[in-house]
PDB file of C-alpha atoms in Angstrom:
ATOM      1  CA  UNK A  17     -30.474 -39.559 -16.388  1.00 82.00           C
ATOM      2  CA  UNK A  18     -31.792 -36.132 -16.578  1.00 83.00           C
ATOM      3  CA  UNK A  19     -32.004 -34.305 -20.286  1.00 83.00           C
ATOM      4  CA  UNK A  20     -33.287 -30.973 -21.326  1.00 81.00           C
ATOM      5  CA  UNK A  21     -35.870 -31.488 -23.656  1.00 83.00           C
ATOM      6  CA  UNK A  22     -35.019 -29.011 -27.557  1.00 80.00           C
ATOM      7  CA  UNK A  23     -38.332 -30.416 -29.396  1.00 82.00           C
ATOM      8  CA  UNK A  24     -40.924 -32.978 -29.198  1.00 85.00           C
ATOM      9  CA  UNK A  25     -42.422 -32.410 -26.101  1.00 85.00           C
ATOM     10  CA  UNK A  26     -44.030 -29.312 -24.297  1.00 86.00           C
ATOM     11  CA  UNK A  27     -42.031 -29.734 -21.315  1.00 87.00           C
ATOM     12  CA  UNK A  28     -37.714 -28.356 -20.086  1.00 86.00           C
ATOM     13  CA  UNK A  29     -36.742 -31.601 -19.334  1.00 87.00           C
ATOM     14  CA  UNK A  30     -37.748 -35.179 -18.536  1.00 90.00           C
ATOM     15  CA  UNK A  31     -36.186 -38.138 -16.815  1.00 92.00           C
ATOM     16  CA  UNK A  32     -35.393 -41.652 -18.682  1.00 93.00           C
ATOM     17  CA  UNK A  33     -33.559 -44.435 -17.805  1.00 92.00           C
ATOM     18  CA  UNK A  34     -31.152 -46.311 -20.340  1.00 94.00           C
ATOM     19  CA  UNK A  35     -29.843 -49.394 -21.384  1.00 94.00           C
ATOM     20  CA  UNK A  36     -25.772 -49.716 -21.254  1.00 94.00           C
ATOM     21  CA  UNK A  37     -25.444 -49.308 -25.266  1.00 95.00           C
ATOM     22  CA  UNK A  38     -28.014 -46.470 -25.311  1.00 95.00           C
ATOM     23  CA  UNK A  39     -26.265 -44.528 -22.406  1.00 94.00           C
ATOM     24  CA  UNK A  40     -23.135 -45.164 -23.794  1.00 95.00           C
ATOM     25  CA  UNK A  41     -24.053 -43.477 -27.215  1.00 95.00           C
ATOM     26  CA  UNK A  42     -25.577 -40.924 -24.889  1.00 93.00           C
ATOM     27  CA  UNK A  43     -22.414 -40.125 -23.246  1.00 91.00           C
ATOM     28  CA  UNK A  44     -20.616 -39.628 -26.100  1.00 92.00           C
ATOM     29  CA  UNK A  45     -22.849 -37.889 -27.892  1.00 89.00           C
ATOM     30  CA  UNK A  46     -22.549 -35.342 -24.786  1.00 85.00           C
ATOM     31  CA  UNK A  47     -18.942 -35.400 -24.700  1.00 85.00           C
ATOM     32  CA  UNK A  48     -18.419 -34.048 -28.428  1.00 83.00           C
ATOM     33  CA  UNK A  49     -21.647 -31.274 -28.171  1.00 80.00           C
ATOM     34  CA  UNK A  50     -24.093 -33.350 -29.702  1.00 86.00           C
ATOM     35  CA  UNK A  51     -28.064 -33.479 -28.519  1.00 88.00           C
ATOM     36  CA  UNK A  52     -29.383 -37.004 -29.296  1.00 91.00           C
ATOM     37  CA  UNK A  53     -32.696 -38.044 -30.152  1.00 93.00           C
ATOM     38  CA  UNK A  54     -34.823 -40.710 -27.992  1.00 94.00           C
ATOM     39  CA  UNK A  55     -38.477 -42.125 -28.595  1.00 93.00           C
ATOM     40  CA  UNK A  56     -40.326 -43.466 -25.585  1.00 94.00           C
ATOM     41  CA  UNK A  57     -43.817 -42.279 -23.829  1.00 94.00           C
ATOM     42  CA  UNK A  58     -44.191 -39.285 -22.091  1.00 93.00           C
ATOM     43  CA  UNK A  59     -45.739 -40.025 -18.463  1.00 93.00           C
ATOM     44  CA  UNK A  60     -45.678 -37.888 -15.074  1.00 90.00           C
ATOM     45  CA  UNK A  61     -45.403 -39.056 -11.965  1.00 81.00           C
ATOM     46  CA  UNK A  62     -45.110 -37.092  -8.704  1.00 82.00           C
ATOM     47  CA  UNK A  63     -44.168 -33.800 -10.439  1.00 82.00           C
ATOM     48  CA  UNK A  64     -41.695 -35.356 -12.731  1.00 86.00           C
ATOM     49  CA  UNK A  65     -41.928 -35.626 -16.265  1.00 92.00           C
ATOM     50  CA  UNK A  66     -39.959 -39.169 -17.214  1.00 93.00           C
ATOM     51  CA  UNK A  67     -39.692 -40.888 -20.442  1.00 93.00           C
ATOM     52  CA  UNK A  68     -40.505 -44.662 -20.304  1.00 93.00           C
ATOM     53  CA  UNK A  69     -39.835 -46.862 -22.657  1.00 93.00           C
ATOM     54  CA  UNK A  70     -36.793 -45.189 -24.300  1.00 92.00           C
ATOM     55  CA  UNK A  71     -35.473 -46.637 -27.487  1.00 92.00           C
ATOM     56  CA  UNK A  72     -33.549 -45.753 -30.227  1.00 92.00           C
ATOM     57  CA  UNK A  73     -31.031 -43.296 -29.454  1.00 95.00           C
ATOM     58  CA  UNK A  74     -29.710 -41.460 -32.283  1.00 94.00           C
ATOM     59  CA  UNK A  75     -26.771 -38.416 -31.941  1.00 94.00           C
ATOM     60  CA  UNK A  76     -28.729 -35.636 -34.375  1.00 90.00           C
ATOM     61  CA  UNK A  77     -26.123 -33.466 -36.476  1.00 87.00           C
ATOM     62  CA  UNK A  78     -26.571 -29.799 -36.041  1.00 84.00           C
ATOM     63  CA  UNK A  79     -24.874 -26.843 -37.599  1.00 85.00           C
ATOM     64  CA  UNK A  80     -21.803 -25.522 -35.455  1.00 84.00           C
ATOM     65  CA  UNK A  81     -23.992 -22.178 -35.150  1.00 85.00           C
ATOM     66  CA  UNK A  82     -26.393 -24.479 -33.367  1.00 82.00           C
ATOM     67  CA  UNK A  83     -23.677 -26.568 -31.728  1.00 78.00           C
ATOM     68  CA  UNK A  84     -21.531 -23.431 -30.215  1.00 81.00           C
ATOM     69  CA  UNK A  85     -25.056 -22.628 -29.277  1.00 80.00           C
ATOM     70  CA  UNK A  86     -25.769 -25.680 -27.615  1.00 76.00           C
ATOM     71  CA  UNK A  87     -22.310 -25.976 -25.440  1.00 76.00           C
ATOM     72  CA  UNK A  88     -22.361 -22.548 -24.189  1.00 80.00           C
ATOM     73  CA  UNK A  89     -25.797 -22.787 -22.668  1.00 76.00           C
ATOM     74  CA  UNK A  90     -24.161 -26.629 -21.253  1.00 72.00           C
ATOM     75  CA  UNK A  91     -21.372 -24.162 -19.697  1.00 74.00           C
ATOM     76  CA  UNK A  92     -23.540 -21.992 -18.108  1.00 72.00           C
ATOM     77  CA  UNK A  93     -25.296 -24.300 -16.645  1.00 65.00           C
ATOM     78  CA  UNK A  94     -22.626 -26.170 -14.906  1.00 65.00           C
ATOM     79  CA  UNK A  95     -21.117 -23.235 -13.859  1.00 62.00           C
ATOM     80  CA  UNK A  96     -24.334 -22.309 -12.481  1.00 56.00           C
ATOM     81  CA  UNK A  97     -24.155 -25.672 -10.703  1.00 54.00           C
ATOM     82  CA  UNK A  98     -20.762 -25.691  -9.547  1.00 60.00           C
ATOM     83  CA  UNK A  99     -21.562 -22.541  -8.213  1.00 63.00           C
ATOM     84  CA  UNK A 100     -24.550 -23.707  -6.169  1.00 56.00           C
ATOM     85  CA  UNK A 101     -22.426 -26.915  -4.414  1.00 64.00           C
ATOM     86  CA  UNK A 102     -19.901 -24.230  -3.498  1.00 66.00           C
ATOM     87  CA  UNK A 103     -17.522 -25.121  -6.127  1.00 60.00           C
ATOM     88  CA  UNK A 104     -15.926 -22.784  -9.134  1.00 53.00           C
ATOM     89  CA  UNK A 105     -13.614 -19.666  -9.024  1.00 53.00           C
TER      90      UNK A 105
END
């Protein structure tokens, strides 16, 4: 799984992989506009920045400022991907 990284680390986004119950919360977490919180150690490896290690994945509550804030830059990035496979409108 890919996330964008809002604080903790100086890097845009890292790689992690996830147990079932942690990607679950994950999922849902992304399904109502939620960013989640993960602990792990910060490593890179062939250009990639991955997390290993991740525990203790934790929805965080925002404000809906933040969250509004949050889903449109989600939207423009899939439409920016959609776009790019040759998808969209």
């Amino acid at each position: 799984m890919r996330l964008r990284v809002l604080s903790g680390a100086d890097v845009p986004q890292v790689r992690i992989t996830l147990e079932e119950e942690d990607y679950r919360i994950a999922g849902h977490a992304h399904l109502v506009g939620l960013p989640i919180r993960v602990r792990g150690r910060l490593e890179s490896r062939g250009g990639f920045r991955r997390l290993s290690g991740a525990t203790g994945v934790t929805p965080v509550q925002v404000d809906e400022a933040e969250r509004d804030r949050l889903v449109k830059s989600l939207q423009e990035n899939l439409d920016f991907f959609e776009e790019a496979c040759g998808g969209g409108p």
